[in-house]
Structure formats: structure tokens, C-alpha cells
C-alpha atoms as a PDB file:
ATOM      1  CA  MET A   1      23.564  20.136 -10.957  1.00  0.00           C
ATOM      2  CA  THR A   2      21.453  17.459 -12.593  1.00  0.00           C
ATOM      3  CA  HIS A   3      17.696  17.631 -12.266  1.00  0.00           C
ATOM      4  CA  SER A   4      14.584  16.095 -13.729  1.00  0.00           C
ATOM      5  CA  THR A   5      13.358  17.794 -16.891  1.00  0.00           C
ATOM      6  CA  GLY A   6       9.775  17.805 -15.724  1.00  0.00           C
ATOM      7  CA  SER A   7       8.948  14.884 -18.009  1.00  0.00           C
ATOM      8  CA  VAL A   8       7.311  12.013 -16.238  1.00  0.00           C
ATOM      9  CA  SER A   9       9.404   9.218 -14.816  1.00  0.00           C
ATOM     10  CA  ALA A  10       8.333   5.694 -15.640  1.00  0.00           C
ATOM     11  CA  CYS A  11       8.769   2.581 -13.547  1.00  0.00           C
ATOM     12  CA  LEU A  12       8.683  -0.703 -15.453  1.00  0.00           C
ATOM     13  CA  PRO A  13       8.609  -4.167 -13.874  1.00  0.00           C
ATOM     14  CA  ILE A  14      11.242  -6.735 -14.807  1.00  0.00           C
ATOM     15  CA  HIS A  15       9.778 -10.189 -14.142  1.00  0.00           C
ATOM     16  CA  SER A  16       9.751 -11.919 -17.555  1.00  0.00           C
ATOM     17  CA  ASP A  17      11.342 -11.957 -20.990  1.00  0.00           C
ATOM     18  CA  LEU A  18       8.389  -9.887 -22.214  1.00  0.00           C
ATOM     19  CA  ASP A  19       9.301  -7.231 -19.620  1.00  0.00           C
ATOM     20  CA  LEU A  20      12.836  -7.150 -21.075  1.00  0.00           C
ATOM     21  CA  VAL A  21      11.321  -6.325 -24.472  1.00  0.00           C
ATOM     22  CA  ARG A  22       9.224  -3.562 -22.891  1.00  0.00           C
ATOM     23  CA  VAL A  23      12.293  -2.085 -21.164  1.00  0.00           C
ATOM     24  CA  ARG A  24      14.209  -1.955 -24.454  1.00  0.00           C
ATOM     25  CA  GLN A  25      11.238  -0.423 -26.293  1.00  0.00           C
ATOM     26  CA  HIS A  26      10.688   2.212 -23.612  1.00  0.00           C
ATOM     27  CA  VAL A  27      14.358   3.228 -23.518  1.00  0.00           C
ATOM     28  CA  ARG A  28      14.458   3.404 -27.336  1.00  0.00           C
ATOM     29  CA  GLN A  29      11.333   5.599 -27.396  1.00  0.00           C
ATOM     30  CA  MET A  30      12.618   7.907 -24.656  1.00  0.00           C
ATOM     31  CA  THR A  31      16.050   8.359 -26.242  1.00  0.00           C
ATOM     32  CA  ALA A  32      14.454   9.160 -29.604  1.00  0.00           C
ATOM     33  CA  HIS A  33      12.044  11.626 -27.944  1.00  0.00           C
ATOM     34  CA  LEU A  34      14.914  13.376 -26.140  1.00  0.00           C
ATOM     35  CA  GLY A  35      16.954  13.763 -29.338  1.00  0.00           C
ATOM     36  CA  PHE A  36      19.676  11.154 -28.823  1.00  0.00           C
ATOM     37  CA  GLY A  37      21.556  10.239 -31.989  1.00  0.00           C
ATOM     38  CA  LEU A  38      21.129   6.703 -33.303  1.00  0.00           C
ATOM     39  CA  VAL A  39      24.506   5.517 -31.960  1.00  0.00           C
ATOM     40  CA  GLU A  40      23.809   6.862 -28.462  1.00  0.00           C
ATOM     41  CA  GLN A  41      20.288   5.382 -28.580  1.00  0.00           C
ATOM     42  CA  THR A  42      21.723   1.989 -29.441  1.00  0.00           C
ATOM     43  CA  LYS A  43      24.371   2.177 -26.705  1.00  0.00           C
ATOM     44  CA  LEU A  44      21.840   3.006 -23.991  1.00  0.00           C
ATOM     45  CA  VAL A  45      19.306   0.416 -25.203  1.00  0.00           C
ATOM     46  CA  THR A  46      22.069  -2.225 -25.228  1.00  0.00           C
ATOM     47  CA  ALA A  47      23.198  -1.303 -21.699  1.00  0.00           C
ATOM     48  CA  ALA A  48      19.566  -1.290 -20.509  1.00  0.00           C
ATOM     49  CA  SER A  49      18.985  -4.719 -22.032  1.00  0.00           C
ATOM     50  CA  GLU A  50      22.003  -6.170 -20.233  1.00  0.00           C
ATOM     51  CA  LEU A  51      21.139  -4.550 -16.898  1.00  0.00           C
ATOM     52  CA  ALA A  52      17.481  -5.589 -17.083  1.00  0.00           C
ATOM     53  CA  ARG A  53      18.505  -9.168 -17.894  1.00  0.00           C
ATOM     54  CA  ASN A  54      20.886  -9.131 -14.916  1.00  0.00           C
ATOM     55  CA  ALA A  55      18.041  -8.007 -12.641  1.00  0.00           C
ATOM     56  CA  LEU A  56      15.828 -10.800 -13.987  1.00  0.00           C
ATOM     57  CA  VAL A  57      18.361 -13.645 -14.082  1.00  0.00           C
ATOM     58  CA  HIS A  58      20.553 -12.845 -11.071  1.00  0.00           C
ATOM     59  CA  GLY A  59      18.212 -10.746  -8.943  1.00  0.00           C
ATOM     60  CA  GLY A  60      15.050 -12.771  -9.431  1.00  0.00           C
ATOM     61  CA  GLY A  61      13.315  -9.811 -11.058  1.00  0.00           C
ATOM     62  CA  GLY A  62      13.059  -6.172 -10.199  1.00  0.00           C
ATOM     63  CA  GLN A  63      12.276  -2.879 -11.852  1.00  0.00           C
ATOM     64  CA  MET A  64      13.669  -0.101 -13.997  1.00  0.00           C
ATOM     65  CA  GLU A  65      12.990   3.537 -13.260  1.00  0.00           C
ATOM     66  CA  CYS A  66      13.485   5.799 -16.281  1.00  0.00           C
ATOM     67  CA  THR A  67      13.818   9.561 -15.721  1.00  0.00           C
ATOM     68  CA  PRO A  68      14.655  12.319 -18.207  1.00  0.00           C
ATOM     69  CA  VAL A  69      17.239  14.693 -16.690  1.00  0.00           C
ATOM     70  CA  THR A  70      19.022  17.868 -17.700  1.00  0.00           C
ATOM     71  CA  SER A  71      22.295  19.441 -16.673  1.00  0.00           C
ATOM     72  CA  GLY A  72      23.857  22.584 -18.058  1.00  0.00           C
ATOM     73  CA  GLY A  73      21.233  22.664 -20.804  1.00  0.00           C
ATOM     74  CA  VAL A  74      22.089  19.134 -21.943  1.00  0.00           C
ATOM     75  CA  GLN A  75      19.309  16.533 -21.874  1.00  0.00           C
ATOM     76  CA  GLY A  76      19.890  13.021 -20.693  1.00  0.00           C
ATOM     77  CA  LEU A  77      18.202   9.879 -19.483  1.00  0.00           C
ATOM     78  CA  ARG A  78      18.814   8.236 -16.108  1.00  0.00           C
ATOM     79  CA  LEU A  79      17.941   4.557 -15.689  1.00  0.00           C
ATOM     80  CA  VAL A  80      17.868   2.866 -12.286  1.00  0.00           C
ATOM     81  CA  PHE A  81      17.709  -0.943 -12.247  1.00  0.00           C
ATOM     82  CA  SER A  82      16.957  -2.490  -8.868  1.00  0.00           C
ATOM     83  CA  ASP A  83      16.302  -5.951  -7.525  1.00  0.00           C
ATOM     84  CA  GLU A  84      16.091  -7.614  -4.117  1.00  0.00           C
ATOM     85  CA  GLY A  85      18.216 -10.613  -5.063  1.00  0.00           C
ATOM     86  CA  PRO A  86      21.313 -12.043  -3.401  1.00  0.00           C
ATOM     87  CA  GLY A  87      23.573  -9.142  -4.371  1.00  0.00           C
ATOM     88  CA  ILE A  88      26.852  -9.381  -6.264  1.00  0.00           C
ATOM     89  CA  ALA A  89      29.363 -11.607  -4.478  1.00  0.00           C
ATOM     90  CA  ASP A  90      32.467  -9.996  -6.003  1.00  0.00           C
ATOM     91  CA  LEU A  91      31.730  -6.583  -7.480  1.00  0.00           C
ATOM     92  CA  ASP A  92      35.331  -6.013  -8.634  1.00  0.00           C
ATOM     93  CA  GLN A  93      35.235  -9.271 -10.596  1.00  0.00           C
ATOM     94  CA  ALA A  94      31.761  -8.513 -11.991  1.00  0.00           C
ATOM     95  CA  LEU A  95      32.988  -5.128 -13.271  1.00  0.00           C
ATOM     96  CA  ARG A  96      36.151  -6.565 -14.826  1.00  0.00           C
ATOM     97  CA  ASP A  97      36.255  -6.316 -18.602  1.00  0.00           C
ATOM     98  CA  GLY A  98      35.302  -9.564 -20.238  1.00  0.00           C
ATOM     99  CA  TYR A  99      33.708 -11.082 -17.131  1.00  0.00           C
ATOM    100  CA  THR A 100      30.377 -12.711 -17.814  1.00  0.00           C
ATOM    101  CA  SER A 101      28.268 -15.260 -15.995  1.00  0.00           C
ATOM    102  CA  GLY A 102      27.406 -16.807 -19.356  1.00  0.00           C
ATOM    103  CA  GLU A 103      23.972 -15.168 -19.525  1.00  0.00           C
ATOM    104  CA  GLY A 104      22.706 -12.209 -21.515  1.00  0.00           C
ATOM    105  CA  LEU A 105      24.717 -10.472 -24.196  1.00  0.00           C
ATOM    106  CA  GLY A 106      28.029 -11.564 -22.709  1.00  0.00           C
ATOM    107  CA  MET A 107      29.097  -7.998 -22.052  1.00  0.00           C
ATOM    108  CA  GLY A 108      28.467  -7.983 -18.319  1.00  0.00           C
ATOM    109  CA  LEU A 109      28.485  -4.969 -16.035  1.00  0.00           C
ATOM    110  CA  GLY A 110      31.827  -3.767 -17.390  1.00  0.00           C
ATOM    111  CA  GLY A 111      30.454  -3.688 -20.912  1.00  0.00           C
ATOM    112  CA  ALA A 112      27.321  -1.849 -19.815  1.00  0.00           C
ATOM    113  CA  ARG A 113      29.516   0.661 -17.957  1.00  0.00           C
ATOM    114  CA  ARG A 114      31.461   1.420 -21.163  1.00  0.00           C
ATOM    115  CA  LEU A 115      28.239   2.178 -23.081  1.00  0.00           C
ATOM    116  CA  VAL A 116      26.995   4.987 -20.800  1.00  0.00           C
ATOM    117  CA  HIS A 117      28.352   8.308 -19.561  1.00  0.00           C
ATOM    118  CA  GLU A 118      27.716   7.721 -15.835  1.00  0.00           C
ATOM    119  CA  PHE A 119      27.552   4.400 -13.996  1.00  0.00           C
ATOM    120  CA  ALA A 120      27.131   3.444 -10.325  1.00  0.00           C
ATOM    121  CA  VAL A 121      26.455   0.137  -8.558  1.00  0.00           C
ATOM    122  CA  ASP A 122      25.184  -0.400  -5.025  1.00  0.00           C
ATOM    123  CA  SER A 123      25.054  -4.084  -4.147  1.00  0.00           C
ATOM    124  CA  ARG A 124      24.650  -5.627  -0.714  1.00  0.00           C
ATOM    125  CA  ARG A 125      24.859  -9.339   0.001  1.00  0.00           C
ATOM    126  CA  GLY A 126      21.375 -10.688   0.639  1.00  0.00           C
ATOM    127  CA  MET A 127      19.727  -7.314   0.034  1.00  0.00           C
ATOM    128  CA  GLY A 128      19.874  -6.792  -3.723  1.00  0.00           C
ATOM    129  CA  THR A 129      21.536  -4.594  -6.281  1.00  0.00           C
ATOM    130  CA  THR A 130      20.838  -1.163  -7.713  1.00  0.00           C
ATOM    131  CA  VAL A 131      22.607  -0.017 -10.883  1.00  0.00           C
ATOM    132  CA  THR A 132      22.187   3.614 -11.949  1.00  0.00           C
ATOM    133  CA  VAL A 133      23.255   4.760 -15.418  1.00  0.00           C
ATOM    134  CA  THR A 134      22.936   8.101 -17.172  1.00  0.00           C
ATOM    135  CA  SER A 135      23.586   8.996 -20.800  1.00  0.00           C
ATOM    136  CA  TRP A 136      23.465  12.440 -22.389  1.00  0.00           C
ATOM    137  CA  THR A 137      22.259  13.606 -25.808  1.00  0.00           C
ATOM    138  CA  SER A 138      25.598  15.273 -26.464  1.00  0.00           C
ATOM    139  CA  ARG A 139      28.883  15.561 -24.624  1.00  0.00           C
ATOM    140  CA  PRO A 140      28.266  14.998 -20.903  1.00  0.00           C
ATOM    141  CA  PRO A 141      28.091  18.231 -18.907  1.00  0.00           C
ATOM    142  CA  ARG A 142      31.142  19.049 -16.814  1.00  0.00           C
ATOM    143  CA  PRO A 143      30.686  19.318 -13.078  1.00  0.00           C
ATOM    144  CA  ARG A 144      30.819  22.915 -11.929  1.00  0.00           C
ATOM    145  CA  GLU A 145      33.957  23.868 -10.104  1.00  0.00           C
ATOM    146  CA  ALA A 146      33.661  25.397  -6.663  1.00  0.00           C
ATOM    147  CA  PRO A 147      34.342  29.147  -6.616  1.00  0.00           C
END
């Protein structure tokens, strides 16, 4: 079971390029504080940058919620990017490797998904998109098997 570590969640707005910088800085600081290695820090900051840019460019702006979590004694960081934009017209295409709208880092949702341990998208036409990602400081915890 994953739960918050008791550290405070942060909610950052995503409405400008300056907000994108703040998102990257906050994720970098949190991953360093939680003990992520440099490679894992860079992966999560890169994914966060892409997802924040998507919320800004395609969703008309939104927010990122950043929450430290723990599972099985392993610390992690969960990021939730949400917007109230038009939604993703073709989620399968958007998740396909190599697909990009031509904006951002050119890695798209599929690239962001490869950089994190857990990835989920909820997108509804005309109602917006929420992307939730989680990365762990070490090997991701295994789900407990039912007895």
C-alpha cells in the first residue's frame, strides 16, 4: 500500500514558461531531498518538464501536485498534472513511441511514461487531462500478493 510520507504536498500552478521553470526546480529539490540518485532525479525532472509543458500548451494551463509517498519502506514522489483543456483526442496515438505534436522536448507522453516507474492518464474530451506519475528512490516496491 502506498501512502503519503507525512511530508507536505505542494500544488504549483502551470500558466507560463516561468511556472515550467518552477515545476522543474521543485521536482529537482524534492527528489534530492528524498534521496533519489542523480539519474533518477534527471528522469523525473525530464518527465515533469514534458508533462507540465503539455498541460500549458495543450491544456491551456493547469497545475502540478507533488506528494512524497512511501511503500514497503521505499520513498517515492508522486506528481499529478491536471488541466481543464480539450482532452486528448487519440490517447493511443499520443502514447505511441515517437509521437509528438512538435512541441516540448519531442518525447511526448510515451517518452515521459518510459522515464517513471508508474504512469496513468485520465483524459476526457472537453473536460481536460490528468496524468499521474510516480518514481521511487530505489527499485519500485512490489504489490503485495493476496493471502
